[in-house]
Amino acid sequence: MPEPRRIACIAGARPNFMKIAPLVRVMEASELLDATIIHTGQHYDRNMSDVFLAELGIPKPAFNLGVGSGPQGVQTGQIMVRFEEVFGSLDPALVLVVGDVNSTIACALVSKKHQVPVAHVEAGLRSFDREMPEEVNRVLTDQLSDLLFTTEESAEENLRAEGIDPERIHFTGNTMIDTLAHMLPAIEAADPAGKLGVSRPYGVMTFHRPSNVDHPNTLRAIVDFILRESERIPIVFPAHPRTRRQLERFGCMGELLHAQRVTVVDPMSYVEFMALVKRCRFVITDSGGIQEETTWLGIPCLTHRRTTERPITVTMGTNTLLRDGFDEAASLVTSILEGTYKTGQRPPLWDGRCAERVVPILEKFFGNG
Ligand code: UD1
């Protein structure tokens, strides 16, 4: 039996943990692969990081690079410097990156400079908006990757259009949905809204993108919308640290905290947040992953962004892009409350078994399996 090949699995920011968890679990059952986790430390607050590792049963990372926050270039550069420092002792056979955060591109780049192959899980998604740091990360990571695992058909079309060899592309489904399916019993057992004293029906809001929370006018429009809608339905608002800071900076936090039917809370654990979503009437968000999770759960999702890199959530799922702002959102909320909003379907291969398709492809990559 050959020595198992070491697969360095990179996670750094909150949305990465649920994407690597099922891959690590399936790799643990493989005799051919050895999953070693590297936490870049891009997210470091307990409730943005450690809580997720514990809840999802992710083994302790072999290294935590402890990079923390910083401007785009500084953060990306710091991850590269620190990953390079441990790369020699890690000696991976392959580096596996997920999603589109700064940790994704930084570790892919270091790996390729060491001539070590890269696998990208959630490849090929495109918003075609290069003002988003995530879009830059996606395009560059895909160009560097030897294996590209996709979640929806649009991704393969995008990759082919960018000249990626189709032989490297594998449509395997969605590992974040693997986690959601796997954790469903725990999610169904939790009732965070009840614990907060919020009764059903209620809506959920999350915002954290710079395009929404870094501009006072946009943030003001979001706050006005929440305050207005809360007259119709209570709103629970788990606030990302960046969002909380900006709300305070632009003087909007007081109003939200005083609003009778708005409940502002700290970021929740994975199980608690998904339980909050599963029992809500709708979500308004600018997140990437929540668009997919709501589609799978059949919960209406209104996404306050000009574009989505996950078009299947709109064409097949429960997601609507709020291109024309909050007037449109108010009428969509009306249709949700009246029960006339679209219902949607689960996209192909979002069946909870993506990691079981990815791992044999990794094994085969090394001439086994
Ligand atoms: C990052 C990802 C984004 C993802 C999001 C999920 C990039 C370019 N962006 O954005 O795609 O949707 O994670 O949350 O990688 N902060 C804390 N504690 C933490 C982490 C962040 O207080 O544990 C605060 C800091 O003030 C920091 C700010 O949040 O400056 C932004 O954090 P950062 O990692 O730069 O990006 P996110 O906005 O979280």
Short mmCIF file of C-alpha atoms and ligand atoms in Angstrom, two decimals:
data_model
loop_
_atom_site.label_atom_id
_atom_site.label_comp_id
_atom_site.label_asym_id
_atom_site.label_seq_id
_atom_site.Cartn_x
_atom_site.Cartn_y
_atom_site.Cartn_z
CA MET A 1 0.00 0.00 0.00
CA PRO A 2 1.57 3.38 -0.99
CA GLU A 3 1.86 6.19 1.56
CA PRO A 4 -1.34 8.27 1.51
CA ARG A 5 -0.98 11.49 -0.45
CA ARG A 6 -1.22 14.58 1.68
CA ILE A 7 -4.00 16.93 0.60
CA ALA A 8 -3.65 20.36 2.18
CA CYS A 9 -7.21 21.61 2.64
CA ILE A 10 -7.32 25.39 2.97
CA ALA A 11 -9.93 27.22 5.01
CA GLY A 12 -9.74 30.80 6.15
CA ALA A 13 -13.07 32.58 6.14
CA ARG A 14 -16.44 31.59 7.56
CA PRO A 15 -17.98 30.27 4.30
CA ASN A 16 -15.01 27.94 3.74
CA PHE A 17 -15.61 25.71 6.73
CA MET A 18 -18.87 24.18 5.55
CA LYS A 19 -17.32 23.57 2.12
CA ILE A 20 -14.29 21.61 3.37
CA ALA A 21 -16.03 19.66 6.16
CA PRO A 22 -17.59 16.94 3.95
CA LEU A 23 -14.43 16.63 1.85
CA VAL A 24 -12.33 16.05 4.94
CA ARG A 25 -14.84 13.52 6.24
CA VAL A 26 -14.83 11.47 3.02
CA MET A 27 -11.04 11.73 2.70
CA GLU A 28 -10.65 10.38 6.22
CA ALA A 29 -12.24 7.17 4.98
CA SER A 30 -9.78 6.96 2.05
CA GLU A 31 -6.60 4.92 2.42
CA LEU A 32 -5.05 6.80 -0.44
CA LEU A 33 -5.44 10.37 0.79
CA ASP A 34 -4.54 12.17 3.98
CA ALA A 35 -6.46 15.41 4.58
CA THR A 36 -4.43 18.03 6.45
CA ILE A 37 -6.20 21.25 7.35
CA ILE A 38 -4.61 24.67 7.12
CA HIS A 39 -6.51 27.57 8.68
CA THR A 40 -5.21 30.86 7.33
CA GLY A 41 -6.80 32.83 10.17
CA GLN A 42 -8.49 35.27 7.75
CA HIS A 43 -11.45 35.05 10.11
CA TYR A 44 -10.45 34.85 13.75
CA ASP A 45 -13.38 35.87 15.96
CA ARG A 46 -14.58 32.84 17.87
CA ASN A 47 -18.03 33.00 16.33
CA MET A 48 -16.63 33.51 12.79
CA SER A 49 -14.24 30.56 13.02
CA ASP A 50 -13.75 28.20 16.01
CA VAL A 51 -17.47 27.66 16.54
CA PHE A 52 -17.75 26.40 12.95
CA LEU A 53 -14.81 24.01 13.24
CA ALA A 54 -16.27 22.50 16.40
CA GLU A 55 -19.84 22.28 15.20
CA LEU A 56 -18.94 20.77 11.82
CA GLY A 57 -16.58 18.23 13.37
CA ILE A 58 -13.57 19.53 11.42
CA PRO A 59 -10.34 18.13 12.92
CA LYS A 60 -7.90 20.57 14.46
CA PRO A 61 -5.94 22.41 11.75
CA ALA A 62 -2.30 21.36 11.42
CA PHE A 63 -1.43 25.05 11.10
CA ASN A 64 -3.22 28.29 11.87
CA LEU A 65 -1.44 31.01 9.95
CA GLY A 66 -3.11 33.73 12.05
CA VAL A 67 -3.17 36.37 9.30
CA GLY A 68 -6.21 38.35 10.53
CA SER A 69 -7.74 41.35 8.78
CA GLY A 70 -6.20 43.94 6.51
CA PRO A 71 -6.61 45.70 3.19
CA GLN A 72 -7.06 43.35 0.22
CA GLY A 73 -3.42 43.31 -0.89
CA VAL A 74 -2.01 43.13 2.61
CA GLN A 75 -4.29 40.28 3.65
CA THR A 76 -3.67 38.30 0.45
CA GLY A 77 0.07 38.93 0.68
CA GLN A 78 0.23 37.94 4.34
CA ILE A 79 -1.51 34.65 3.62
CA MET A 80 1.01 33.94 0.86
CA VAL A 81 3.99 34.76 3.06
CA ARG A 82 2.79 32.62 5.95
CA PHE A 83 1.63 29.71 3.80
CA GLU A 84 4.99 29.69 2.05
CA GLU A 85 6.72 29.51 5.45
CA VAL A 86 5.00 26.23 6.33
CA PHE A 87 4.87 24.81 2.81
CA GLY A 88 8.16 22.93 3.04
CA SER A 89 7.33 21.08 6.23
CA LEU A 90 3.78 20.46 5.03
CA ASP A 91 5.03 18.94 1.77
CA PRO A 92 1.55 18.47 0.21
CA ALA A 93 0.87 16.33 -2.84
CA LEU A 94 -2.01 18.66 -3.71
CA VAL A 95 -3.52 21.85 -2.31
CA LEU A 96 -7.31 21.96 -2.20
CA VAL A 97 -8.94 25.37 -2.08
CA VAL A 98 -12.64 26.21 -1.88
CA GLY A 99 -14.77 29.21 -2.77
CA ASP A 100 -13.56 32.68 -3.64
CA VAL A 101 -12.03 34.38 -0.62
CA ASN A 102 -8.55 35.88 -0.34
CA SER A 103 -7.28 32.68 1.29
CA THR A 104 -8.34 30.76 -1.84
CA ILE A 105 -6.23 32.67 -4.37
CA ALA A 106 -3.30 33.24 -1.98
CA CYS A 107 -2.80 29.53 -1.25
CA ALA A 108 -3.41 28.48 -4.87
CA LEU A 109 -0.72 30.87 -6.00
CA VAL A 110 1.86 29.69 -3.46
CA SER A 111 1.13 26.09 -4.33
CA LYS A 112 1.62 26.59 -8.07
CA LYS A 113 4.88 28.46 -7.47
CA HIS A 114 6.01 25.26 -5.73
CA GLN A 115 4.77 23.23 -8.71
CA VAL A 116 2.25 21.47 -6.54
CA PRO A 117 -1.14 20.83 -8.18
CA VAL A 118 -4.24 22.72 -7.07
CA ALA A 119 -7.85 21.55 -6.89
CA HIS A 120 -10.56 24.20 -6.75
CA VAL A 121 -13.92 23.27 -5.30
CA GLU A 122 -16.70 25.64 -6.42
CA ALA A 123 -14.88 26.58 -9.63
CA GLY A 124 -16.24 28.56 -12.57
CA LEU A 125 -18.81 30.77 -10.83
CA ARG A 126 -18.78 34.26 -12.34
CA SER A 127 -20.58 37.47 -11.42
CA PHE A 128 -18.78 39.27 -14.30
CA ASP A 129 -18.29 42.12 -11.86
CA ARG A 130 -14.58 42.67 -11.34
CA GLU A 131 -15.22 45.28 -8.69
CA MET A 132 -15.84 42.35 -6.35
CA PRO A 133 -12.60 41.02 -4.85
CA GLU A 134 -14.19 37.56 -4.94
CA GLU A 135 -14.54 37.70 -8.75
CA VAL A 136 -10.84 38.44 -9.15
CA ASN A 137 -10.08 35.55 -6.79
CA ARG A 138 -12.32 33.18 -8.77
CA VAL A 139 -10.91 33.96 -12.21
CA LEU A 140 -7.29 33.70 -11.11
CA THR A 141 -7.75 30.58 -8.97
CA ASP A 142 -9.43 28.78 -11.86
CA GLN A 143 -6.60 29.69 -14.23
CA LEU A 144 -4.14 28.09 -11.81
CA SER A 145 -6.12 24.98 -10.97
CA ASP A 146 -5.41 21.46 -12.23
CA LEU A 147 -8.77 20.09 -11.11
CA LEU A 148 -11.91 22.21 -11.18
CA PHE A 149 -15.02 20.99 -9.40
CA THR A 150 -18.23 22.79 -10.34
CA THR A 151 -21.58 23.25 -8.64
CA GLU A 152 -23.79 24.21 -11.58
CA GLU A 153 -23.83 24.10 -15.37
CA SER A 154 -23.07 27.80 -15.89
CA ALA A 155 -19.69 27.23 -14.26
CA GLU A 156 -18.50 24.82 -16.93
CA GLU A 157 -19.61 27.21 -19.69
CA ASN A 158 -17.67 30.03 -18.03
CA LEU A 159 -14.54 27.93 -17.66
CA ARG A 160 -14.63 26.74 -21.28
CA ALA A 161 -15.10 30.34 -22.44
CA GLU A 162 -11.92 31.22 -20.49
CA GLY A 163 -9.99 28.49 -22.28
CA ILE A 164 -9.80 25.95 -19.45
CA ASP A 165 -9.21 22.40 -20.70
CA PRO A 166 -12.62 20.63 -20.35
CA GLU A 167 -10.80 17.49 -19.15
CA ARG A 168 -9.93 19.27 -15.93
CA ILE A 169 -13.53 20.25 -15.20
CA HIS A 170 -15.77 17.97 -13.14
CA PHE A 171 -19.41 18.73 -12.42
CA THR A 172 -19.76 17.18 -8.98
CA GLY A 173 -22.38 19.29 -7.15
CA ASN A 174 -22.19 21.40 -4.05
CA THR A 175 -20.22 20.52 -0.92
CA MET A 176 -21.92 23.29 1.05
CA ILE A 177 -25.19 21.47 0.42
CA ASP A 178 -23.52 18.24 1.62
CA THR A 179 -23.01 19.98 4.95
CA LEU A 180 -26.54 21.31 5.02
CA ALA A 181 -27.99 17.85 4.34
CA HIS A 182 -25.64 16.24 6.87
CA MET A 183 -26.47 18.76 9.60
CA LEU A 184 -30.22 18.86 8.95
CA PRO A 185 -31.24 16.88 12.07
CA ALA A 186 -29.30 19.28 14.32
CA ILE A 187 -30.67 22.25 12.38
CA GLU A 188 -34.23 21.02 12.78
CA ALA A 189 -33.73 20.55 16.51
CA ALA A 190 -32.56 24.15 17.06
CA ASP A 191 -34.85 27.15 17.49
CA PRO A 192 -32.72 30.29 17.81
CA ALA A 193 -35.62 32.66 17.07
CA GLY A 194 -37.59 31.13 19.93
CA LYS A 195 -34.57 31.63 22.21
CA LEU A 196 -34.45 35.27 21.15
CA GLY A 197 -38.17 35.65 21.86
CA VAL A 198 -39.01 36.27 18.19
CA SER A 199 -42.20 34.54 17.12
CA ARG A 200 -43.00 33.24 13.65
CA PRO A 201 -43.43 34.44 10.98
CA TYR A 202 -40.24 36.48 10.81
CA GLY A 203 -37.69 37.54 8.19
CA VAL A 204 -33.89 37.32 8.29
CA MET A 205 -31.40 39.87 6.98
CA THR A 206 -27.66 39.66 6.49
CA PHE A 207 -25.37 42.18 4.81
CA HIS A 208 -21.61 42.37 4.71
CA ARG A 209 -20.39 43.22 1.19
CA PRO A 210 -18.31 46.38 0.85
CA SER A 211 -20.63 47.51 -2.00
CA ASN A 212 -23.50 47.59 0.50
CA VAL A 213 -22.04 48.44 3.88
CA ASP A 214 -19.13 50.73 3.04
CA HIS A 215 -21.30 53.47 1.46
CA PRO A 216 -23.39 55.59 3.84
CA ASN A 217 -26.25 56.08 1.34
CA THR A 218 -26.59 52.38 0.58
CA LEU A 219 -26.35 51.44 4.22
CA ARG A 220 -28.98 54.08 5.05
CA ALA A 221 -31.30 52.62 2.41
CA ILE A 222 -30.84 49.15 3.92
CA VAL A 223 -31.61 50.42 7.41
CA ASP A 224 -34.70 52.34 6.21
CA PHE A 225 -35.92 49.21 4.46
CA ILE A 226 -35.46 47.04 7.56
CA LEU A 227 -37.25 49.57 9.74
CA ARG A 228 -40.16 49.82 7.25
CA GLU A 229 -40.52 46.06 6.71
CA SER A 230 -40.34 45.36 10.43
CA GLU A 231 -43.76 47.03 10.72
CA ARG A 232 -45.12 44.11 8.67
CA ILE A 233 -42.97 41.27 10.02
CA PRO A 234 -40.30 40.96 12.72
CA ILE A 235 -36.74 40.91 11.37
CA VAL A 236 -33.74 39.09 12.84
CA PHE A 237 -30.43 40.60 11.75
CA PRO A 238 -27.23 38.71 12.58
CA ALA A 239 -24.62 41.39 11.94
CA HIS A 240 -21.17 40.59 10.49
CA PRO A 241 -18.38 42.43 12.39
CA ARG A 242 -17.71 44.65 9.36
CA THR A 243 -21.41 45.58 9.13
CA ARG A 244 -21.69 46.32 12.82
CA ARG A 245 -18.67 48.58 12.65
CA GLN A 246 -20.07 50.49 9.65
CA LEU A 247 -23.52 50.84 11.23
CA GLU A 248 -21.88 52.41 14.24
CA ARG A 249 -19.62 54.60 12.11
CA PHE A 250 -22.50 55.97 10.02
CA GLY A 251 -24.71 56.48 13.07
CA CYS A 252 -27.40 53.92 12.20
CA MET A 253 -26.96 51.39 14.99
CA GLY A 254 -29.04 53.20 17.62
CA GLU A 255 -32.18 53.19 15.46
CA LEU A 256 -31.89 49.49 14.78
CA LEU A 257 -31.31 48.63 18.40
CA HIS A 258 -34.32 50.68 19.44
CA ALA A 259 -36.66 49.35 16.76
CA GLN A 260 -39.36 47.24 18.41
CA ARG A 261 -39.43 44.42 15.89
CA VAL A 262 -35.79 44.34 14.73
CA THR A 263 -33.47 41.99 16.60
CA VAL A 264 -29.79 42.65 15.94
CA VAL A 265 -27.58 39.78 17.07
CA ASP A 266 -23.93 38.76 16.74
CA PRO A 267 -22.96 36.28 14.00
CA MET A 268 -24.50 32.90 14.84
CA SER A 269 -23.05 29.42 14.70
CA TYR A 270 -23.72 27.40 11.55
CA VAL A 271 -26.49 25.27 13.07
CA GLU A 272 -28.17 28.23 14.73
CA PHE A 273 -28.08 30.36 11.60
CA MET A 274 -29.39 27.63 9.32
CA ALA A 275 -32.13 26.88 11.86
CA LEU A 276 -33.03 30.58 11.85
CA VAL A 277 -33.24 30.46 8.05
CA LYS A 278 -35.11 27.18 7.84
CA ARG A 279 -37.97 28.52 9.94
CA CYS A 280 -38.15 32.03 8.44
CA ARG A 281 -40.51 33.42 5.77
CA PHE A 282 -37.73 35.02 3.68
CA VAL A 283 -34.12 36.11 3.73
CA ILE A 284 -32.73 39.39 2.41
CA THR A 285 -28.99 39.17 1.93
CA ASP A 286 -25.93 39.99 -0.12
CA SER A 287 -24.22 36.70 0.69
CA GLY A 288 -23.12 34.15 -1.91
CA GLY A 289 -23.72 30.95 -0.01
CA ILE A 290 -27.09 31.89 1.48
CA GLN A 291 -28.51 32.14 -2.04
CA GLU A 292 -27.74 28.44 -2.44
CA GLU A 293 -28.80 27.32 1.03
CA THR A 294 -32.20 29.03 0.71
CA THR A 295 -32.74 27.47 -2.72
CA TRP A 296 -32.10 24.03 -1.26
CA LEU A 297 -34.37 24.70 1.71
CA GLY A 298 -37.10 26.25 -0.47
CA ILE A 299 -37.01 29.56 1.44
CA PRO A 300 -37.53 32.78 -0.58
CA CYS A 301 -34.31 34.78 -0.91
CA LEU A 302 -33.97 38.39 -2.07
CA THR A 303 -30.38 39.25 -2.92
CA HIS A 304 -29.37 42.88 -2.80
CA ARG A 305 -26.72 42.78 -5.52
CA ARG A 306 -26.52 43.73 -9.20
CA THR A 307 -25.26 40.31 -10.24
CA THR A 308 -25.02 36.78 -8.98
CA GLU A 309 -22.30 34.25 -9.69
CA ARG A 310 -24.87 31.57 -8.81
CA PRO A 311 -27.50 32.05 -11.56
CA ILE A 312 -29.11 28.67 -10.99
CA THR A 313 -30.52 29.95 -7.70
CA VAL A 314 -32.50 32.49 -9.73
CA THR A 315 -33.46 30.36 -12.74
CA MET A 316 -34.29 27.21 -10.77
CA GLY A 317 -34.33 28.20 -7.15
CA THR A 318 -36.00 30.66 -4.82
CA ASN A 319 -33.64 33.59 -5.32
CA THR A 320 -34.42 37.00 -6.87
CA LEU A 321 -31.82 39.69 -7.50
CA LEU A 322 -32.85 43.14 -6.30
CA ARG A 323 -31.44 45.07 -9.21
CA ASP A 324 -33.82 48.00 -8.78
CA GLY A 325 -33.38 48.47 -5.07
CA PHE A 326 -35.81 48.36 -2.22
CA ASP A 327 -39.10 49.41 -3.89
CA GLU A 328 -38.95 46.14 -5.76
CA ALA A 329 -38.05 44.37 -2.53
CA ALA A 330 -41.16 45.65 -0.77
CA SER A 331 -43.47 44.27 -3.46
CA LEU A 332 -41.61 40.95 -3.43
CA VAL A 333 -42.03 40.74 0.34
CA THR A 334 -45.75 41.31 -0.23
CA SER A 335 -45.89 38.40 -2.66
CA ILE A 336 -43.98 36.20 -0.20
CA LEU A 337 -46.35 37.09 2.63
CA GLU A 338 -49.36 36.48 0.36
CA GLY A 339 -47.94 33.12 -0.75
CA THR A 340 -47.62 33.99 -4.46
CA TYR A 341 -43.79 34.09 -4.65
CA LYS A 342 -42.09 31.37 -6.74
CA THR A 343 -41.33 28.06 -5.06
CA GLY A 344 -38.26 26.75 -6.96
CA GLN A 345 -36.56 23.38 -7.23
CA ARG A 346 -33.28 21.88 -6.05
CA PRO A 347 -30.54 22.07 -8.71
CA PRO A 348 -29.00 18.89 -10.18
CA LEU A 349 -26.44 17.09 -7.98
CA TRP A 350 -27.25 19.18 -4.91
CA ASP A 351 -27.98 15.89 -3.22
CA GLY A 352 -25.64 15.84 -0.23
CA ARG A 353 -23.13 13.54 -1.98
CA CYS A 354 -20.78 15.93 -3.74
CA ALA A 355 -17.74 15.05 -1.62
CA GLU A 356 -18.28 11.36 -2.45
CA ARG A 357 -17.86 12.32 -6.12
CA VAL A 358 -14.89 14.65 -5.60
CA VAL A 359 -12.69 12.32 -3.53
CA PRO A 360 -12.51 9.44 -6.08
CA ILE A 361 -11.48 11.99 -8.72
CA LEU A 362 -8.66 13.14 -6.44
CA GLU A 363 -7.62 9.51 -5.92
CA LYS A 364 -7.61 8.91 -9.65
CA PHE A 365 -5.55 12.06 -10.21
CA PHE A 366 -2.67 10.28 -8.46
CA GLY A 367 -3.13 7.19 -10.60
CA ASN A 368 -5.22 5.28 -8.05
CA GLY A 369 -8.85 4.51 -7.59
C1 UD1 B 1 -14.79 37.60 3.46
C2 UD1 B 1 -14.79 37.22 1.99
C3 UD1 B 1 -16.21 37.20 1.46
C4 UD1 B 1 -17.10 36.30 2.32
C5 UD1 B 1 -17.00 36.77 3.78
C6 UD1 B 1 -17.85 35.94 4.72
C7 UD1 B 1 -12.78 38.00 0.76
C8 UD1 B 1 -12.27 38.95 -0.24
N1 UD1 B 1 -14.04 38.19 1.19
O1 UD1 B 1 -15.30 38.91 3.57
O2 UD1 B 1 -16.20 36.70 0.14
O3 UD1 B 1 -18.42 36.39 1.87
O4 UD1 B 1 -15.63 36.68 4.18
O5 UD1 B 1 -17.84 36.52 5.99
O6 UD1 B 1 -12.07 37.11 1.15
N2 UD1 B 1 -13.72 40.85 11.01
C9 UD1 B 1 -13.75 40.64 12.37
N3 UD1 B 1 -13.57 39.35 12.81
C10 UD1 B 1 -13.37 38.31 11.97
C11 UD1 B 1 -13.31 38.55 10.60
C12 UD1 B 1 -13.51 39.81 10.12
O7 UD1 B 1 -13.95 41.55 13.14
O8 UD1 B 1 -13.22 37.17 12.45
C13 UD1 B 1 -13.96 42.22 10.50
C14 UD1 B 1 -12.70 43.01 10.42
O9 UD1 B 1 -12.99 44.30 10.78
C15 UD1 B 1 -12.33 42.96 8.96
C16 UD1 B 1 -13.70 42.88 8.30
O10 UD1 B 1 -14.51 42.17 9.21
O11 UD1 B 1 -11.60 44.06 8.55
C17 UD1 B 1 -13.68 42.20 6.98
O12 UD1 B 1 -13.09 40.90 7.09
P1 UD1 B 1 -12.39 40.24 5.79
O13 UD1 B 1 -11.85 38.90 6.10
O14 UD1 B 1 -11.44 41.22 5.17
O15 UD1 B 1 -13.56 40.12 4.74
P2 UD1 B 1 -15.10 39.77 4.90
O16 UD1 B 1 -15.88 41.01 4.71
O17 UD1 B 1 -15.38 38.94 6.11
#
